[in-house]
Coordinates of C-alpha atoms and ligand atoms in Angstrom, one line a residue:
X1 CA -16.6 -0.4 24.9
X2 CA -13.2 1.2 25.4
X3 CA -12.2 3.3 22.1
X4 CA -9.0 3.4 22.2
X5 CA -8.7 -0.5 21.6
X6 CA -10.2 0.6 18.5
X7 CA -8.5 1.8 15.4
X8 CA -9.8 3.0 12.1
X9 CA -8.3 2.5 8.5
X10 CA -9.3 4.2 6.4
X11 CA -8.3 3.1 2.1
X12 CA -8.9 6.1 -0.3
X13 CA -8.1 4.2 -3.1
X14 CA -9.3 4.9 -7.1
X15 CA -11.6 2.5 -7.4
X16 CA -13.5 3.0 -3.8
X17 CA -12.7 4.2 -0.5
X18 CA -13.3 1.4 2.2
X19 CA -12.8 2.3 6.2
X20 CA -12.3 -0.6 8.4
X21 CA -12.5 0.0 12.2
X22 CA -10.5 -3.3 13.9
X23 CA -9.1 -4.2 16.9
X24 CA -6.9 -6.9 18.7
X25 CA -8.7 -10.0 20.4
X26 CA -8.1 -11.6 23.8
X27 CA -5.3 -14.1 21.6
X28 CA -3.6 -11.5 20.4
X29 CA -5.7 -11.4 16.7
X30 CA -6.7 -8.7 14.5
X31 CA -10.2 -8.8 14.1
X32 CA -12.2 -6.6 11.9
X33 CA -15.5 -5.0 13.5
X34 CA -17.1 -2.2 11.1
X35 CA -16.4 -2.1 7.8
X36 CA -18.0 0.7 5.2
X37 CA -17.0 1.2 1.2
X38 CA -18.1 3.5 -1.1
X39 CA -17.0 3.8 -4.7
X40 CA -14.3 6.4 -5.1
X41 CA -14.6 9.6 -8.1
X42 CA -12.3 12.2 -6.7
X43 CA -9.1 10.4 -7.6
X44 CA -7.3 9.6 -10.3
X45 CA -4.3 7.9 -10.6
X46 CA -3.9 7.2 -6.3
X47 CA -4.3 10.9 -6.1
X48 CA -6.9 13.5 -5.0
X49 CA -8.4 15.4 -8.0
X50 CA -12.0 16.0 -6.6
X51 CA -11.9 17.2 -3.1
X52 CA -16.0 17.5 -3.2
X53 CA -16.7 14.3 -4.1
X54 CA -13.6 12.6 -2.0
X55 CA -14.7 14.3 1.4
X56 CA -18.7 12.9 0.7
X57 CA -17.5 9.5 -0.2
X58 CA -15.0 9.2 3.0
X59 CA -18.1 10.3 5.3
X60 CA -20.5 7.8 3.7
X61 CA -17.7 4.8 4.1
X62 CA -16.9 6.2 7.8
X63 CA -20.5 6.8 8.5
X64 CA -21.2 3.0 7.2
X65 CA -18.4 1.6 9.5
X66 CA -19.7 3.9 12.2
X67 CA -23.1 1.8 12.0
X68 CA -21.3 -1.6 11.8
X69 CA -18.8 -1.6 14.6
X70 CA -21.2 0.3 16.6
X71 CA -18.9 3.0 17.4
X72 CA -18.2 6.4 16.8
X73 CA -14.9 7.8 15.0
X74 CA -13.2 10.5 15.3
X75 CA -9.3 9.5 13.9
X76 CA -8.2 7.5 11.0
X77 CA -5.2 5.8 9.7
X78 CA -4.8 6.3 6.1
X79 CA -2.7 5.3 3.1
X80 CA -1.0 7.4 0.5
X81 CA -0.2 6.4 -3.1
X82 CA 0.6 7.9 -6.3
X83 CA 2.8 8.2 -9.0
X84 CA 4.2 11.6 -6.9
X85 CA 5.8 9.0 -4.5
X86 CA 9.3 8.0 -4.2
X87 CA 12.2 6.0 -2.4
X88 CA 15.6 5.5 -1.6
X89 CA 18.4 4.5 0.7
X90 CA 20.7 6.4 2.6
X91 CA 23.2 5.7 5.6
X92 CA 23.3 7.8 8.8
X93 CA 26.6 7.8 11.2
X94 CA 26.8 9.1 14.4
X95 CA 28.9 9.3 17.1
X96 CA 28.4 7.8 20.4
X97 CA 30.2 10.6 23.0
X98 CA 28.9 10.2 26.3
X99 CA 30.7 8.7 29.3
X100 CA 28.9 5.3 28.8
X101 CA 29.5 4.7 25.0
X102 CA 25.9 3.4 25.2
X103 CA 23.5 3.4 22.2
X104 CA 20.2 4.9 24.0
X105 CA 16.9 5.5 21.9
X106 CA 18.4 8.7 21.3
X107 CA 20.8 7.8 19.6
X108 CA 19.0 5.9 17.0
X109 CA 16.8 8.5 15.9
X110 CA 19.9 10.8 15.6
X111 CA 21.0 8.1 13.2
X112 CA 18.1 8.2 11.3
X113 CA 17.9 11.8 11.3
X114 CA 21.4 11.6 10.0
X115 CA 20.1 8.8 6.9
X116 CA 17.3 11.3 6.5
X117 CA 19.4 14.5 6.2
X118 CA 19.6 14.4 2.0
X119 CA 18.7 17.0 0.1
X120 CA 14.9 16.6 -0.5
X121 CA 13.2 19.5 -2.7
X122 CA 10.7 22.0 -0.9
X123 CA 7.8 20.3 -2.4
X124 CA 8.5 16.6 -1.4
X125 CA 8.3 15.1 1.8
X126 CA 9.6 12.3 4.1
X127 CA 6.5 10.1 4.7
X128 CA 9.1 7.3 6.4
X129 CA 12.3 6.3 6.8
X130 CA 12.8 2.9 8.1
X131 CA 15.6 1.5 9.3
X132 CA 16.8 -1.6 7.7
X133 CA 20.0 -2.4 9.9
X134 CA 21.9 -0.7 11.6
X135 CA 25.5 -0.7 12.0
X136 CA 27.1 -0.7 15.6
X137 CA 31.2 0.0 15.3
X138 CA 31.2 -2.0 11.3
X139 CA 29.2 -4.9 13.2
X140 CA 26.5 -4.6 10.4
X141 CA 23.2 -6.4 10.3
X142 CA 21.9 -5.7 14.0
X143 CA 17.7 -5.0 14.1
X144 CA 18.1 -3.3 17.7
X145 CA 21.0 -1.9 19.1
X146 CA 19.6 0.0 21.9
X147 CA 21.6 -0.4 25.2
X148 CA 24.8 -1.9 23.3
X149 CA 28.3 0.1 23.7
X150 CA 29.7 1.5 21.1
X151 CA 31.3 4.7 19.8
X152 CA 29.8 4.9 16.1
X153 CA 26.5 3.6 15.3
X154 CA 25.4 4.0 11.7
X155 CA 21.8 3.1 10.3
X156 CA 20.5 2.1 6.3
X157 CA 17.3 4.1 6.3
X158 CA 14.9 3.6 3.6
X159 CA 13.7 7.0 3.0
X160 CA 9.8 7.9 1.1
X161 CA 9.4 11.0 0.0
X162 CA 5.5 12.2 -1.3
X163 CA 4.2 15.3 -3.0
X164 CA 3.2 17.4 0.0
X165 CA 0.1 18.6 -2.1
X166 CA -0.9 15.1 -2.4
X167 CA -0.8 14.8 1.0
X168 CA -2.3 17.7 1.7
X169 CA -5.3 17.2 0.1
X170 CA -5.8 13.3 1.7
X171 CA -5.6 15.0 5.2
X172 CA -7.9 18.0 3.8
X173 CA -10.8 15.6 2.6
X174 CA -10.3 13.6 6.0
X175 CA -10.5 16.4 8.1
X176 CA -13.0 17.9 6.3
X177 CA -15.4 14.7 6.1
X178 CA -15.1 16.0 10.2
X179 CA -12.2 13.0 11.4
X180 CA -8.6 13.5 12.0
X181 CA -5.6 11.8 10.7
X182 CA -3.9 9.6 13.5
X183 CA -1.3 8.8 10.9
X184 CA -0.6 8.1 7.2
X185 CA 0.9 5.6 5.7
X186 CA 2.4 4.0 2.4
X187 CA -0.6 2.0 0.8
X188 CA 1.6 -0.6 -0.3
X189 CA 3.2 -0.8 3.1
X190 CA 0.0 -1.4 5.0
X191 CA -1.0 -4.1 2.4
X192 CA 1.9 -5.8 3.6
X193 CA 1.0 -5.7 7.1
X194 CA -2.2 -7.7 6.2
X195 CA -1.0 -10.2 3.2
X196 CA 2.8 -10.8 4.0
X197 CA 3.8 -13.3 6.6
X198 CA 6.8 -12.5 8.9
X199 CA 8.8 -15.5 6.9
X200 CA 8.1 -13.9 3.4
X201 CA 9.7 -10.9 4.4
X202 CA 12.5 -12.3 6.0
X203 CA 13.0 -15.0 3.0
X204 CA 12.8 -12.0 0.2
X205 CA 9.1 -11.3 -1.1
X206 CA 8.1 -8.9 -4.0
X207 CA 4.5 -7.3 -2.7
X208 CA 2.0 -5.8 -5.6
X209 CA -0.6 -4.4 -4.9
X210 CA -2.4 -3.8 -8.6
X211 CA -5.6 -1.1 -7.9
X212 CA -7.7 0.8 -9.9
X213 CA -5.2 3.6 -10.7
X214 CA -1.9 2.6 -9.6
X215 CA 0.1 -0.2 -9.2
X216 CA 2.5 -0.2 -6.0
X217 CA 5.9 -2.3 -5.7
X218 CA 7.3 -3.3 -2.5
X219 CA 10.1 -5.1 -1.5
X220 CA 11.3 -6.9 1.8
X221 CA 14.6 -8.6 2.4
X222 CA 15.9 -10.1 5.9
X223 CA 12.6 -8.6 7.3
X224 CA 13.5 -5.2 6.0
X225 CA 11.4 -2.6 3.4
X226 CA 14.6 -2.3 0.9
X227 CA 12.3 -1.2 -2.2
X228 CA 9.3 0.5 -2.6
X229 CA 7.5 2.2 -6.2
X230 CA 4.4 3.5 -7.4
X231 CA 3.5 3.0 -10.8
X232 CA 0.5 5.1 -12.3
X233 CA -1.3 2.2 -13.9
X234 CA -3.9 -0.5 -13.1
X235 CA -7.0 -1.9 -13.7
X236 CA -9.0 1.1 -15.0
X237 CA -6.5 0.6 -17.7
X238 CA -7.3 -2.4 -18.8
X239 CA -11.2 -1.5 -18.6
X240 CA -10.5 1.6 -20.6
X241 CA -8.9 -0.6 -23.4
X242 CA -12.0 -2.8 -23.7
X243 CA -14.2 -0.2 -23.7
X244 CA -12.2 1.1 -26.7
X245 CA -11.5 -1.8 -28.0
X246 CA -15.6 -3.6 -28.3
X247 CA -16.8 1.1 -28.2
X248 CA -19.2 0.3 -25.2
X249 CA -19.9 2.3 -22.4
X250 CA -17.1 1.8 -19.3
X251 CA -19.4 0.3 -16.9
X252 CA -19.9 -2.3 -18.9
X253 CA -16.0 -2.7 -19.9
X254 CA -15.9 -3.3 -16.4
X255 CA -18.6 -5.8 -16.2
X256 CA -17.4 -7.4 -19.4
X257 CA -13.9 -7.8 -17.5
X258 CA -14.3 -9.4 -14.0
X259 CA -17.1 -11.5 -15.6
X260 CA -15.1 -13.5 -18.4
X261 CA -12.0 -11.2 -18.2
X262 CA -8.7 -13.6 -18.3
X263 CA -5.3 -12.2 -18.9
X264 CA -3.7 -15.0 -20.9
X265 CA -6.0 -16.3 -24.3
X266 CA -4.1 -19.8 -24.1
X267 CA -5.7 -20.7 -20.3
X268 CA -9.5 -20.2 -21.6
X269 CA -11.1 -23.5 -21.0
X270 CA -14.6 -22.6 -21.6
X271 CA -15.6 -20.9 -25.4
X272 CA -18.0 -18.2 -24.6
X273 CA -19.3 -15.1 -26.8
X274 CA -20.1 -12.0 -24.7
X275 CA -22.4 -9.2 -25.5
X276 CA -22.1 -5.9 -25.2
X277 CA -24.0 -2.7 -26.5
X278 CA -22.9 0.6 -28.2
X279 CA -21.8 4.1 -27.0
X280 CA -24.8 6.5 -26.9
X281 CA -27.6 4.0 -29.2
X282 CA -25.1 2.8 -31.4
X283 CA -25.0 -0.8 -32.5
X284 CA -23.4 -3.4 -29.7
X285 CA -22.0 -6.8 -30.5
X286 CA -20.6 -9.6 -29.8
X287 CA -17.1 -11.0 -28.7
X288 CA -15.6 -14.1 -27.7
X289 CA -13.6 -14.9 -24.7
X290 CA -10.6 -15.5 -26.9
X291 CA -11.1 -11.9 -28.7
X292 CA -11.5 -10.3 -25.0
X293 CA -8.6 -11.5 -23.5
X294 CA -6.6 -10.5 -26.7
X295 CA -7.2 -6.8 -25.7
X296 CA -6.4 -7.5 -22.6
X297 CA -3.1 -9.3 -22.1
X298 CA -0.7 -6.6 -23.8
X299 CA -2.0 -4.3 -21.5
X300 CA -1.4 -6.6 -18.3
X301 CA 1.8 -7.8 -20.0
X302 CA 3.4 -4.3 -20.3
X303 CA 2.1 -3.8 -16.8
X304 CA 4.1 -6.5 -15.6
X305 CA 7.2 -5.7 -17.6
X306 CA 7.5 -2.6 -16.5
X307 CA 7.3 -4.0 -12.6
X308 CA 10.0 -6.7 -13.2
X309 CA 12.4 -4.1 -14.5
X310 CA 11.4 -1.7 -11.3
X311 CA 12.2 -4.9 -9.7
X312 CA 15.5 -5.7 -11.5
X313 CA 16.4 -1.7 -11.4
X314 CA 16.2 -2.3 -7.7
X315 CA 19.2 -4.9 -7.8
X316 CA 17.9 -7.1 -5.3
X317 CA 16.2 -9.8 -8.1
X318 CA 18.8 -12.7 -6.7
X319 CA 17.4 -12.0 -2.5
X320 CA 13.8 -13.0 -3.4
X321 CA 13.3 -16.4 -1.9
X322 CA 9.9 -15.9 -1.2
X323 CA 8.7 -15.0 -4.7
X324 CA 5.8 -12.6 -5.4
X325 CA 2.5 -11.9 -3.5
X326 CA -0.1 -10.4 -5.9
X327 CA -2.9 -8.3 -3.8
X328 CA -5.5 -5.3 -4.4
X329 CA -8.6 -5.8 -7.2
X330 CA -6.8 -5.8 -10.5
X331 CA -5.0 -9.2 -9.7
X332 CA -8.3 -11.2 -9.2
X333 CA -7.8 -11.0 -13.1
X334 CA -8.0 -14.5 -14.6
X335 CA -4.7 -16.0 -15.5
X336 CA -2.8 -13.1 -13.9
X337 CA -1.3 -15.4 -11.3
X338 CA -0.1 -17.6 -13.9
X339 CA 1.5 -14.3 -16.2
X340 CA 2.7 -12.8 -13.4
X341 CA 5.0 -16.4 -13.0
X342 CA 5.9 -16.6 -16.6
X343 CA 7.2 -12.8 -16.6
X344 CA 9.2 -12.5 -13.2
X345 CA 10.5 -16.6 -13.2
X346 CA 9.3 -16.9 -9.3
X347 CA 6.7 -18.7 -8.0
X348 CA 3.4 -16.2 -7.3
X349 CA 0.6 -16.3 -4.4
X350 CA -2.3 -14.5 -4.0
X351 CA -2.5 -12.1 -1.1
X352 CA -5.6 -12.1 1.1
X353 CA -6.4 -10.7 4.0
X354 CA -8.0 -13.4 5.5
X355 CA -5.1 -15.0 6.6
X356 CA -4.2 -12.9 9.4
X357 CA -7.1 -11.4 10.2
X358 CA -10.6 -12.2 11.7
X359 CA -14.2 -10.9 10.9
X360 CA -14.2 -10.3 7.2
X361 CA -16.4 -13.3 6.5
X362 CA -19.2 -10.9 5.9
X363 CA -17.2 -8.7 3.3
X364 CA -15.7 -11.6 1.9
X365 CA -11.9 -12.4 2.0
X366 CA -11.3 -10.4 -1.1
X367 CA -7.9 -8.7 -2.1
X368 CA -9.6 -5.4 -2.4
X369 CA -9.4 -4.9 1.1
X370 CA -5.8 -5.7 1.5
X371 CA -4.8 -1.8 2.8
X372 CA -8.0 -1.2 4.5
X373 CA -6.8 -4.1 6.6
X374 CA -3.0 -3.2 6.7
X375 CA -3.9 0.0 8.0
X376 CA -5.8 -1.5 11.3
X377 CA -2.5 -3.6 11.3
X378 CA -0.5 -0.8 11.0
X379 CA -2.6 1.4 13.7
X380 CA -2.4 -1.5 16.4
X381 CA 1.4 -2.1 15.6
X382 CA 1.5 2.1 16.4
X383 CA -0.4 2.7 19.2
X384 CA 1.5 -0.2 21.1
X385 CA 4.6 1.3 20.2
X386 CA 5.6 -1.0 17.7
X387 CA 5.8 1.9 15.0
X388 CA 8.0 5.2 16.5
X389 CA 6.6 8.3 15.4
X390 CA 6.8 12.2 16.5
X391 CA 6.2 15.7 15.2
X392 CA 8.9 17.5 13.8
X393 CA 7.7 18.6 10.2
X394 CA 9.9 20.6 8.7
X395 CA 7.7 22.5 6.7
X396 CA 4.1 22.0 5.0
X397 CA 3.5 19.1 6.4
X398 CA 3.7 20.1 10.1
X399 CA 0.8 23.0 9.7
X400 CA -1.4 20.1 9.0
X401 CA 0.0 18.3 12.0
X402 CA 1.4 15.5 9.8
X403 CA 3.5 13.4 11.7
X404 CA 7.2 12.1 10.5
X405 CA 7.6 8.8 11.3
X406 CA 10.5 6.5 12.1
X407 CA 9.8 3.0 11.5
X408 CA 11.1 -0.2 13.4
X409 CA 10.8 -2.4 11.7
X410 CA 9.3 -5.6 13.3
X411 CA 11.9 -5.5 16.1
X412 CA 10.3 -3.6 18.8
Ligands
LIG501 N1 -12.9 -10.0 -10.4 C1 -12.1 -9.0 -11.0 N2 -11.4 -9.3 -12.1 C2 -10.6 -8.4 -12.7 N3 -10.4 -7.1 -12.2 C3 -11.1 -6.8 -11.0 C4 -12.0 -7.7 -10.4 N4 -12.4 -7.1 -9.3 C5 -11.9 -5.9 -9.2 N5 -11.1 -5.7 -10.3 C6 -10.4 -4.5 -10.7 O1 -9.7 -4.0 -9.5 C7 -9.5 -2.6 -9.6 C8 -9.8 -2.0 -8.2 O2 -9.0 -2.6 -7.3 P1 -8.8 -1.9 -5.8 O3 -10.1 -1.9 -5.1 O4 -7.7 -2.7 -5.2 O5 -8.4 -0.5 -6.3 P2 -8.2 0.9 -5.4 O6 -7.5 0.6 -4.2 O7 -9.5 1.6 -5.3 O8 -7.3 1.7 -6.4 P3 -5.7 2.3 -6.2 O9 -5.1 1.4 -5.2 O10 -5.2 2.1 -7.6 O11 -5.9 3.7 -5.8 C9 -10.4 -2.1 -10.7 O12 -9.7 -1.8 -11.8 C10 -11.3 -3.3 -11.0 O13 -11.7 -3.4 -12.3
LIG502 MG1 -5.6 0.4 -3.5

């Protein structure tokens, strides 16, 4: 078995931390080959809080995967989230000077470095800019304009900036749990790798990717990342209501939930009365479906509001062709589909992995497993090339050998 055909993802999300080891078949497929998850307590909100208890559940999922792929790992890809995270756009010009006037590779990372070169605070930063287009001599909307002549070449870079303690302490847990970090990655990004199809994201697509702790936004136009948000709020949310709500213990607000859970009262076909039992001894009770989904759609509602106007704040409402992919555990929510439509006017699809990706029958197709997937997505894209990257920290980051990444897009 050759190991580098191999890659590793590796999802530290709220809710559980799932490592997916994957490769590329004979016809070109992703196919999965190990998979491990564990559930997750060191996190809260996307973000380390419990290094402990976040390095022992990242051996136990790697260790798991290890023993399913048959195969040793040593490096990961991994995802970063949080409410820490951020994004923008920004243009880059340079000059073109040599004899030749012709745009080498060079060139274009100059350009981005140009884009990139805003003022970001000590504490923050870049975890990717991305071109969008770049701009050879006012000629806008050219993907790749390596080997074209021209004198200026300019470049719409969408920048994400991260806590660097946040990262930090993702690539302290990994490398403590004894595995390096081959890269890392915006979660919501390598969702997208595994749900989206090439079409979506050229048509206009809003990607969500509702977890456990956080809800992430991203958005692609003409085939380009133009939007991306993290939004500290998600499922646990809505189990933390109930539990309030009914005063029984959280894991079984959580049962209660993805058992007869449904996030609009009016689509309940079937009556049912739930039980449930007190905090500590106290007296349980009963509630009805009806009652249960009362707590729970202002909760998803406010959720969703508060994405649309991220979405509208973004001013690229009127380029979404594609409508809105809903991916990660919280969505497979009853009636969230059919909310989701009502609040954002476009027409909404599940995201599953399955689609583009092989050997997950034994898991199960399930949207939980959207980033673990990305991420092996994201890792073959890399290590053919497909996704630039190179060292050149420019400060915290670099002593943990986190690398800065410039990404191209689909166009290499
Ligand atoms: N069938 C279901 N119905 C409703 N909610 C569900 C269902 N299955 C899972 N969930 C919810 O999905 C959430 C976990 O989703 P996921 O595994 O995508 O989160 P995560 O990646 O661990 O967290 P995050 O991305 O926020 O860091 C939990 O809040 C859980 O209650
Ligand atoms: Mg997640």
């Amino acid at each position: 078995m050759k190991k580098r055909e191999f890659v590793v993802g590796l999802d530290i999300g709220t809710t559980k931390i799932c490592a997916m080891v994957g490769r590329q078949d004979a016809n070109g497929e992703v196919e999965i080959t190990g998979v491990g998850v564990t559930p997750s307590k060191g996190l809260r909100k996307g973000v380390v809080v419990n290094l402990e208890s976040t390095i022992d559940s990242i051996e136990r999922a790697i260790e798991e995967a290890e023993a399913s792929a048959g195969l040793e790992v040593s490096q990961v890809f991994t995802g970063i989230a949080g409410g820490h995270i951020k994004s923008l756009n920004s243009r880059g010009v340079v000059v073109i000077s040599r004899g030749s006037r012709e745009i080498a590779r060079k060139d274009m990372e100059r350009v981005i470095d140009a884009a990139k070169a805003i003022a970001i605070p000590l504490d923050r930063e870049v975890i990717h800019a991305i071109p969008q287009e770049f701009i050879v001599d006012d000629q806008g909307g050219v993907k790749n304009p390596l080997g074209m002549s021209a004198t200026r070449l300019e470049a719409e870079v969408h920048i994400v900036t991260g806590a660097v303690t946040s990262a930090q302490n993702i690539i302290k847990s990994i490398n403590r749990a004894g595995f390096e970090v081959e890269d890392i990655v915006l979660g919501p990004l390598a969702s997208g790798e595994a749900v989206l199809t090439a079409e979506e994201k050229r048509s206009g697509v809003i990607l969500i990717d509702m977890g456990g702790g956080t809800t992430d936004i991203v958005i692609f136009v003409k085939g380009s990342i133009r939007h991306s948000e993290v939004l500290a709020l998600g499922g646990d949310h809505v189990t933390h209501d109930i539990a309030i709500g009914l005063r029984t213990p959280a894991l079984r607000a959580e049962e209660v939930k993805k058992a007869y859970g449904c996030a609009l009262p009016s689509l309940i076909r079937r009556e049912e009365s739930v039980d449930y039992p007190g905090v500590e001894g106290r007296r349980g009770g009963k509630i009805s479906r009806t009652q249960l989904s009362e707590i729970i759609e202002p909760r998803i509602e406010e959720l969703l509001i508060l994405v649309n106007t991220e979405v509208e704040r973004s001013g690229l409402s009127h380029l979404i062709s594609a409508g809105v992919v809903l991916t990660g555990g919280a969505s497979l929510l009853e009636g969230l589909p059919e909310m989701a439509e009502r609040i954002f006017g476009l027409p909404v699809r599940m995201g599953r992995p399955g689609g583009g990706t092989k050997g997950l029958e034994r898991i199960g197709d399930s949207p939980i497993y959207a980033t673990g997937v990305g991420l092996v997505h994201y890792g073959l894209a890399y290590r053919q090339g497909k996704r630039m990257a190179h060292f050149k920290g420019r400060n915290l980051f670099s002593q943990v050998a986190l690398r800065m990444k410039e990404w191209f897009g689909e166009f290499f």
